[in-house]
């Protein structure tokens, strides 16, 4: 057995060359491709982790923002509720004040109307009373009553100031003697009695049923009231003044 | 049939005889180089089936180296991987009629063994320095230096003898059987020869890796002894 050392050397060189060539053409490129893919995958994973972290942070921020919005909403609702309560209270107070004012005005108006009605009732009652009195007194118109009124007239003439009595005398139209009914036969007696008390003056008799009962002296500028009509008028004025 | 121990000289380039094994080796080199160039032309980030296949080869090789040495496979990948691929293709080249695998010749296996021996020295010196490499002969103690030096030769010798014996015997047996019954009968033996070729390529590559890693590890300086308090 012999060994071909040329062949041994050649084969060694061949394998060395093959090692070098395959290292350049096969092992390194494929290993580099694998390493590149691993690096890329690692980069992608890191990027994904970073993105995930950003997403988590964004989610946390959104969650915080939502919590803030919720608390802000609650605060706004509380503030709005307080404002609404204040507005309601103010409105209620205003309405209460207006209602009180209206009530007071109504009370005042009612009182006024009541007073007006009372006065009207009083006036009506007065008128009614006077009408009744007029009718009743109308039935009492007798010569005795007329004689009493005549005496009263004479007394009033006597108490008149001298200036007024002189003014009656100087009236060119004379003095009218008003009676509720025609005195008839009593006319001459009455004329004499009045002339005796008043002096010489022209006297004219006039009939005025409104007097009810009594005797009055009337001139252009003077009236000496002496009748139940005048008395009732005084009563009406006094009642109205009292009301 | 020619003697398996003799080489057929086809022609000479000057004083250098070109044997059939050398010529077939060139052919295998051409196939491997051209095939590698074609397969790795368009490597993409997203692999297709072709790229996935060649990446599977590289990944498997890296895994084997990592499990054998416990270190990163990059420094050893080209040498160990090329040894494996070359021996595998060379062993399987016997399937082509008329071709004798180069690994069935002494010169080729001896050349591979020499390369492993040189690579052990190279990686040992590169990994642990000259001193570290020389120190690897004194593992586990100085008394083992002669035996370790002898072992560094005998182990590579046993590698090439193992490879040569297995491949040559397979070729020889198939040749004998084919000369006796050439139709169908050699097929089981050829299938067995395929398995043998794969196993022998794997064994050769793994042994080379073990020798290299053992030398690198033995050349590393011993870790400083840690002070430990004795517990009574």
Coordinates of C-alpha atoms in Angstrom, one line a residue:
Chain A
X1 CA 0.0 0.0 0.0
X2 CA 1.3 3.4 -1.0
X3 CA 0.0 6.8 -0.3
X4 CA 0.0 9.4 -3.1
X5 CA 1.2 12.4 -1.2
X6 CA 0.5 14.6 -4.3
X7 CA -3.0 13.4 -4.2
X8 CA -3.2 14.0 -0.4
X9 CA -2.0 17.5 -0.8
X10 CA -4.3 18.2 -3.7
X11 CA -7.3 16.9 -1.8
X12 CA -6.3 19.0 1.2
X13 CA -6.0 22.1 -0.9
X14 CA -9.3 21.2 -2.7
X15 CA -11.1 20.9 0.6
X16 CA -9.6 24.1 1.9
X17 CA -10.6 25.9 -1.2
X18 CA -14.1 24.4 -0.9
X19 CA -14.3 25.6 2.7
X20 CA -13.3 29.1 1.6
X21 CA -15.8 29.1 -1.3
X22 CA -18.7 27.7 0.6
X23 CA -18.0 30.1 3.4
X24 CA -18.3 33.0 1.0
X25 CA -21.2 31.6 -1.1
X26 CA -23.3 29.6 1.3
X27 CA -22.7 29.7 5.1
X28 CA -22.1 33.4 5.6
X29 CA -24.9 34.6 3.3
X30 CA -27.5 32.2 4.7
X31 CA -26.4 32.9 8.3
X32 CA -26.5 36.6 7.6
X33 CA -30.0 36.3 6.2
X34 CA -31.1 34.4 9.3
X35 CA -29.4 37.1 11.5
X36 CA -31.0 39.8 9.5
X37 CA -34.4 38.2 9.9
X38 CA -33.8 37.8 13.6
X39 CA -32.7 41.4 13.9
X40 CA -35.7 42.6 11.9
X41 CA -38.0 40.4 14.1
X42 CA -36.4 41.8 17.2
X43 CA -36.8 45.3 15.9
X44 CA -40.4 44.6 15.0
X45 CA -41.0 43.2 18.5
X46 CA -39.3 46.2 20.1
X47 CA -41.3 48.5 17.9
X48 CA -44.5 46.6 18.8
X49 CA -43.6 46.8 22.5
X50 CA -42.9 50.5 22.2
X51 CA -46.2 50.9 20.3
X52 CA -47.9 48.8 22.9
X53 CA -46.4 50.9 25.6
X54 CA -47.6 54.1 23.8
X55 CA -51.0 52.6 23.3
X56 CA -51.1 51.7 27.0
X57 CA -50.0 55.2 27.9
X58 CA -52.6 56.6 25.6
X59 CA -55.2 54.3 27.1
X60 CA -54.2 55.4 30.6
X61 CA -54.4 59.0 29.5
X62 CA -57.8 58.5 27.9
X63 CA -58.9 56.7 31.1
X64 CA -57.7 59.6 33.2
X65 CA -59.3 62.1 30.8
X66 CA -62.6 60.2 31.0
X67 CA -62.3 60.2 34.8
X68 CA -61.6 64.0 34.7
X69 CA -64.5 64.5 32.4
X70 CA -66.7 62.5 34.7
X71 CA -65.6 64.5 37.7
X72 CA -66.0 67.7 35.8
X73 CA -69.4 66.6 34.6
X74 CA -70.4 65.8 38.2
X75 CA -69.1 69.2 39.3
X76 CA -70.9 70.9 36.5
X77 CA -74.1 69.1 37.4
X78 CA -73.7 70.0 41.1
X79 CA -73.1 73.6 40.1
X80 CA -76.1 73.6 37.7
X81 CA -78.3 72.0 40.4
X82 CA -77.2 74.7 42.9
X83 CA -77.8 77.4 40.3
X84 CA -81.2 75.9 39.5
X85 CA -82.1 75.7 43.2
X86 CA -81.0 79.3 43.6
X87 CA -83.0 80.4 40.6
X88 CA -85.9 78.4 41.8
X89 CA -85.7 80.0 45.3
X90 CA -85.4 83.4 43.7
X91 CA -88.3 82.7 41.5
X92 CA -90.3 81.4 44.4
X93 CA -89.4 84.4 46.5
X94 CA -90.3 86.7 43.6
X95 CA -93.5 84.9 43.1
X96 CA -94.2 85.0 46.8
X97 CA -93.6 88.7 46.9
X98 CA -95.8 89.3 43.8
X99 CA -98.4 87.1 45.3
X100 CA -98.2 89.0 48.6
X101 CA -98.4 92.3 46.7
X102 CA -101.3 91.0 44.8
X103 CA -102.9 89.7 47.9
X104 CA -102.3 93.1 49.7
X105 CA -103.7 94.9 46.6
X106 CA -106.7 92.6 46.6
X107 CA -107.2 93.1 50.3
X108 CA -106.9 96.9 49.8
X109 CA -109.2 96.8 46.8
X110 CA -111.7 94.6 48.8
X111 CA -111.5 96.9 51.7
X112 CA -112.0 99.9 49.4
X113 CA -114.8 98.2 47.6
X114 CA -116.2 97.1 51.0
X115 CA -116.0 100.6 52.3
X116 CA -117.5 102.0 49.1
X117 CA -120.3 99.4 49.3
X118 CA -120.8 100.2 52.9
X119 CA -121.0 103.9 52.1
X120 CA -123.3 103.2 49.2
X121 CA -125.4 101.0 51.5
X122 CA -125.3 103.7 54.1
X123 CA -126.4 106.3 51.6
X124 CA -129.0 104.0 50.2
X125 CA -130.2 103.2 53.7
X126 CA -130.2 107.0 54.5
X127 CA -132.1 107.7 51.3
X128 CA -134.5 104.9 52.2
X129 CA -134.9 106.1 55.7
X130 CA -135.4 109.7 54.6
X131 CA -138.0 108.5 52.0
X132 CA -139.8 106.6 54.8
X133 CA -139.5 109.6 57.1
X134 CA -140.7 111.8 54.3
X135 CA -143.7 109.6 53.7
X136 CA -144.4 109.3 57.5
X137 CA -143.9 113.0 58.0
X138 CA -146.2 113.7 55.0
X139 CA -149.0 112.0 56.9
X140 CA -148.3 114.2 59.9
X141 CA -148.8 117.5 58.0
X142 CA -151.6 118.9 60.2
X143 CA -152.5 122.5 61.1
X144 CA -150.8 122.0 64.5
X145 CA -147.6 121.1 62.8
X146 CA -148.0 124.1 60.5
X147 CA -148.6 126.3 63.5
X148 CA -145.5 125.0 65.2
X149 CA -143.5 125.7 62.0
X150 CA -145.0 129.2 61.8
X151 CA -144.0 129.9 65.4
X152 CA -140.5 128.6 64.7
X153 CA -140.3 130.8 61.6
X154 CA -141.3 133.8 63.6
X155 CA -138.7 133.0 66.1
X156 CA -136.0 132.6 63.4
X157 CA -137.1 136.0 61.9
X158 CA -136.7 137.5 65.3
X159 CA -133.2 136.1 65.7
X160 CA -132.1 137.2 62.2
X161 CA -129.6 140.0 62.1
X162 CA -131.0 143.4 61.3
X163 CA -129.0 143.6 58.1
X164 CA -130.5 140.4 56.7
X165 CA -134.0 141.6 57.7
X166 CA -133.4 144.9 55.9
X167 CA -132.1 143.1 52.8
X168 CA -135.4 141.1 52.7
X169 CA -137.4 144.3 52.9
X170 CA -135.5 145.9 50.1
X171 CA -135.9 143.0 47.6
X172 CA -138.1 144.5 44.8
X173 CA -139.6 141.2 44.0
X174 CA -140.8 140.8 47.5
X175 CA -140.6 137.7 49.7
X176 CA -142.2 134.4 48.8
X177 CA -143.8 132.3 51.5
X178 CA -143.5 128.6 50.6
X179 CA -145.9 126.1 52.1
X180 CA -146.4 122.4 51.2
X181 CA -150.1 123.0 50.7
X182 CA -152.3 125.9 50.0
X183 CA -153.0 127.5 53.4
X184 CA -156.5 128.5 52.4
X185 CA -158.1 130.4 55.2
X186 CA -154.9 130.5 57.2
X187 CA -153.2 132.5 54.5
X188 CA -154.3 135.9 55.9
X189 CA -153.4 135.0 59.5
X190 CA -150.0 133.8 58.3
X191 CA -149.4 136.9 56.2
X192 CA -150.3 139.2 59.1
X193 CA -148.2 137.4 61.6
X194 CA -145.1 137.4 59.3
X195 CA -145.6 141.0 58.4
X196 CA -145.8 141.8 62.0
X197 CA -142.6 140.1 62.7
X198 CA -140.7 141.2 59.5
X199 CA -142.2 144.6 58.9
X200 CA -143.9 146.0 55.8
X201 CA -142.9 143.9 52.9
X202 CA -144.6 142.4 49.8
X203 CA -145.5 138.7 50.5
X204 CA -146.4 136.1 47.9
X205 CA -147.5 132.6 48.7
X206 CA -146.1 129.7 46.8
X207 CA -146.9 126.0 47.2
X208 CA -144.0 123.5 47.4
X209 CA -145.1 120.0 48.2
X210 CA -141.5 119.0 48.7
X211 CA -141.4 120.8 51.9
X212 CA -143.6 118.0 53.4
X213 CA -144.5 120.3 56.3
X214 CA -143.3 123.8 57.3
X215 CA -143.1 127.4 56.2
X216 CA -140.1 129.0 54.5
X217 CA -139.2 132.5 53.4
X218 CA -137.5 132.8 50.0
X219 CA -136.1 135.8 48.1
X220 CA -133.8 136.2 45.2
X221 CA -130.8 136.1 47.5
X222 CA -132.0 134.5 50.7
X223 CA -133.8 131.4 51.9
X224 CA -135.0 130.9 55.5
X225 CA -135.4 127.2 55.8
X226 CA -138.1 126.0 58.1
X227 CA -139.5 122.7 57.0
X228 CA -139.1 119.0 57.4
X229 CA -137.5 118.9 53.9
X230 CA -134.8 121.2 55.2
X231 CA -134.5 119.2 58.4
X232 CA -134.2 115.9 56.4
X233 CA -131.6 117.6 54.1
X234 CA -129.6 118.5 57.2
X235 CA -129.9 114.9 58.4
X236 CA -128.8 113.5 55.1
X237 CA -125.8 115.8 55.0
X238 CA -124.9 114.9 58.6
X239 CA -125.2 111.1 57.8
X240 CA -123.1 111.5 54.6
X241 CA -120.6 113.5 56.5
X242 CA -120.5 110.8 59.2
X243 CA -120.1 108.0 56.6
Chain B
X1 CA -11.8 -4.7 -10.1
X2 CA -8.9 -2.5 -9.0
X3 CA -7.6 -2.6 -5.5
X4 CA -9.3 -0.2 -3.3
X5 CA -6.0 0.9 -1.9
X6 CA -4.7 2.0 -5.3
X7 CA -5.5 5.3 -7.1
X8 CA -6.1 5.6 -10.8
X9 CA -4.0 8.3 -12.3
X10 CA -5.9 9.8 -15.2
X11 CA -3.4 12.4 -16.3
X12 CA -0.6 14.5 -15.0
X13 CA -0.1 18.3 -14.7
X14 CA 3.7 18.5 -14.7
X15 CA 4.9 16.4 -11.9
X16 CA 1.5 16.3 -10.3
X17 CA -0.6 13.2 -11.0
X18 CA -4.3 13.8 -11.3
X19 CA -6.1 10.8 -10.0
X20 CA -9.8 9.9 -10.5
X21 CA -10.5 10.9 -6.9
X22 CA -9.1 14.4 -7.4
X23 CA -11.1 14.8 -10.6
X24 CA -14.3 13.7 -8.9
X25 CA -13.5 16.0 -6.0
X26 CA -13.3 18.9 -8.4
X27 CA -16.6 17.9 -9.8
X28 CA -18.1 17.8 -6.4
X29 CA -16.6 21.2 -5.6
X30 CA -18.1 22.6 -8.7
X31 CA -21.5 21.2 -7.9
X32 CA -21.4 22.5 -4.3
X33 CA -20.1 25.9 -5.3
X34 CA -22.4 26.4 -8.2
X35 CA -25.4 25.0 -6.3
X36 CA -24.6 27.3 -3.4
X37 CA -24.3 30.3 -5.7
X38 CA -27.7 29.4 -7.3
X39 CA -29.4 28.7 -4.0
X40 CA -28.2 31.9 -2.3
X41 CA -28.8 34.2 -5.2
X42 CA -32.0 35.9 -3.9
X43 CA -32.2 35.7 -0.2
X44 CA -35.2 37.6 1.1
X45 CA -36.4 38.6 4.4
X46 CA -39.5 36.4 4.0
X47 CA -38.1 33.1 2.9
X48 CA -39.5 30.9 0.1
X49 CA -39.3 27.1 0.2
X50 CA -35.8 27.1 -1.3
X51 CA -34.5 29.6 1.2
X52 CA -36.3 27.8 4.0
X53 CA -34.5 24.6 3.1
X54 CA -31.0 26.0 3.0
X55 CA -31.7 28.0 6.2
X56 CA -32.9 24.7 7.8
X57 CA -29.5 23.2 6.9
X58 CA -27.6 26.1 8.4
X59 CA -29.8 26.2 11.5
X60 CA -29.4 22.5 12.0
X61 CA -25.7 22.8 11.7
X62 CA -25.6 25.6 14.1
X63 CA -27.7 23.7 16.6
X64 CA -25.3 20.7 16.4
X65 CA -22.3 22.8 16.9
X66 CA -23.9 24.7 19.8
X67 CA -24.9 21.5 21.5
X68 CA -21.5 20.0 21.0
X69 CA -19.3 22.9 22.0
X70 CA -21.7 25.0 24.1
X71 CA -20.4 28.1 22.3
X72 CA -21.5 30.2 19.4
X73 CA -21.3 28.3 16.1
X74 CA -20.1 31.2 13.8
X75 CA -16.3 30.5 14.0
X76 CA -16.7 26.8 13.3
X77 CA -19.7 26.8 10.9
X78 CA -17.9 27.1 7.6
X79 CA -15.2 24.5 8.4
X80 CA -17.4 21.9 10.1
X81 CA -20.3 22.4 7.7
X82 CA -18.2 22.2 4.6
X83 CA -16.6 19.0 5.9
X84 CA -20.0 17.5 6.5
X85 CA -21.4 18.6 3.1
X86 CA -18.3 17.5 1.2
X87 CA -18.1 14.1 2.9
X88 CA -21.8 13.5 2.5
X89 CA -21.9 14.4 -1.2
X90 CA -18.7 12.5 -1.8
X91 CA -20.1 9.4 -0.1
X92 CA -23.4 9.6 -2.0
X93 CA -21.6 10.1 -5.3
X94 CA -21.2 6.4 -5.4
X95 CA -24.8 6.3 -6.5
X96 CA -23.8 7.6 -9.9
X97 CA -22.7 4.7 -12.0
X98 CA -19.0 4.6 -12.9
X99 CA -18.0 7.0 -10.1
X100 CA -16.1 6.0 -7.1
X101 CA -16.5 8.3 -4.1
X102 CA -13.3 10.2 -3.3
X103 CA -13.7 9.3 0.3
X104 CA -13.1 5.7 -0.6
X105 CA -9.5 6.6 -1.3
X106 CA -6.9 6.9 1.3
X107 CA -5.5 10.2 0.1
X108 CA -8.8 12.0 0.4
X109 CA -9.6 10.7 3.9
X110 CA -6.0 11.3 5.0
X111 CA -6.3 14.9 3.6
X112 CA -9.5 15.4 5.6
X113 CA -7.8 14.0 8.7
X114 CA -4.8 16.3 8.2
X115 CA -7.1 19.2 7.9
X116 CA -8.9 18.3 11.1
X117 CA -5.5 18.0 12.8
X118 CA -4.4 21.4 11.5
X119 CA -7.8 22.9 12.4
X120 CA -7.5 21.6 16.0
X121 CA -4.2 23.4 16.2
X122 CA -5.5 26.5 14.5
X123 CA -8.7 26.9 16.6
X124 CA -6.8 25.8 19.8
X125 CA -4.2 28.6 19.3
X126 CA -6.8 31.1 18.2
X127 CA -9.1 30.3 21.1
X128 CA -6.6 29.9 23.9
X129 CA -3.3 31.2 22.6
X130 CA -0.1 29.3 22.0
X131 CA 0.3 28.8 25.7
X132 CA -3.2 27.7 26.1
X133 CA -2.9 25.2 23.3
X134 CA 0.2 23.7 24.7
X135 CA -1.4 23.7 28.1
X136 CA -4.2 21.6 26.7
X137 CA -1.7 18.7 26.4
X138 CA -1.2 18.8 30.2
X139 CA -4.9 18.2 30.9
X140 CA -5.8 16.9 33.4
X141 CA -2.1 16.8 34.6
X142 CA 1.4 17.0 33.3
X143 CA 1.8 13.2 33.3
X144 CA -0.7 13.0 30.5
X145 CA 1.4 15.1 28.1
X146 CA 2.9 12.1 26.2
X147 CA -0.4 10.4 26.0
X148 CA -2.3 13.5 24.9
X149 CA 0.3 14.2 22.2
X150 CA 0.0 10.6 21.0
X151 CA -3.8 10.9 21.2
X152 CA -3.9 14.0 19.1
X153 CA -2.4 12.0 16.2
X154 CA -4.1 8.7 16.8
X155 CA -7.6 10.2 17.1
X156 CA -7.4 11.8 13.7
X157 CA -5.8 8.7 12.3
X158 CA -8.7 6.7 13.6
X159 CA -11.1 9.2 12.1
X160 CA -9.7 8.8 8.6
X161 CA -9.3 5.0 8.9
X162 CA -13.0 4.8 10.1
X163 CA -14.2 6.9 7.2
X164 CA -12.0 5.1 4.7
X165 CA -12.9 1.7 5.9
X166 CA -16.7 2.3 5.9
X167 CA -16.9 3.9 2.5
X168 CA -14.3 1.7 0.8
X169 CA -15.9 -1.4 2.2
X170 CA -19.3 -0.3 1.0
X171 CA -18.1 0.5 -2.5
X172 CA -16.1 -2.8 -2.6
X173 CA -19.0 -4.9 -1.4
X174 CA -21.4 -3.2 -3.9
X175 CA -18.8 -3.8 -6.6
X176 CA -18.5 -7.4 -5.8
X177 CA -22.3 -7.9 -5.6
X178 CA -22.9 -6.0 -8.8
X179 CA -20.3 -8.2 -10.5
X180 CA -22.1 -11.3 -9.4
X181 CA -25.8 -10.1 -9.8
X182 CA -25.9 -6.7 -11.4
X183 CA -29.8 -6.3 -11.5
X184 CA -31.7 -5.2 -8.5
X185 CA -29.6 -7.1 -6.0
X186 CA -27.2 -4.3 -5.1
X187 CA -30.1 -1.9 -4.5
X188 CA -30.5 -2.7 -0.7
X189 CA -26.8 -2.5 -0.3
X190 CA -26.8 0.9 -2.1
X191 CA -29.5 2.1 0.2
X192 CA -27.5 0.9 3.2
X193 CA -24.5 2.7 1.7
X194 CA -26.5 5.9 1.6
X195 CA -27.3 5.6 5.3
X196 CA -23.6 4.7 6.0
X197 CA -22.5 7.7 4.0
X198 CA -24.8 10.0 6.0
X199 CA -23.7 8.5 9.3
X200 CA -20.0 8.6 8.5
X201 CA -20.3 12.3 7.4
X202 CA -22.1 13.1 10.6
X203 CA -19.6 11.2 12.8
X204 CA -16.6 12.8 11.1
X205 CA -18.0 16.3 11.5
X206 CA -19.1 15.8 15.0
X207 CA -15.7 14.2 16.0
X208 CA -13.9 17.1 14.4
X209 CA -16.0 19.5 16.4
X210 CA -15.5 17.6 19.6
X211 CA -11.7 17.6 19.1
X212 CA -11.6 21.3 18.4
X213 CA -13.8 22.2 21.3
X214 CA -12.0 19.9 23.7
X215 CA -8.7 21.5 22.7
X216 CA -10.1 25.0 23.1
X217 CA -11.7 24.2 26.5
X218 CA -8.5 22.5 27.8
X219 CA -6.5 25.5 26.8
X220 CA -8.5 27.9 28.8
X221 CA -6.9 29.0 32.1
X222 CA -8.2 27.3 35.2
X223 CA -10.7 29.5 37.1
X224 CA -9.4 31.1 40.3
X225 CA -10.2 28.8 43.3
X226 CA -12.9 30.4 45.4
X227 CA -12.5 30.6 49.1
X228 CA -15.0 28.5 50.8
X229 CA -15.6 28.5 54.5
X230 CA -15.6 25.0 55.8
X231 CA -18.7 24.1 57.6
X232 CA -18.0 21.9 60.6

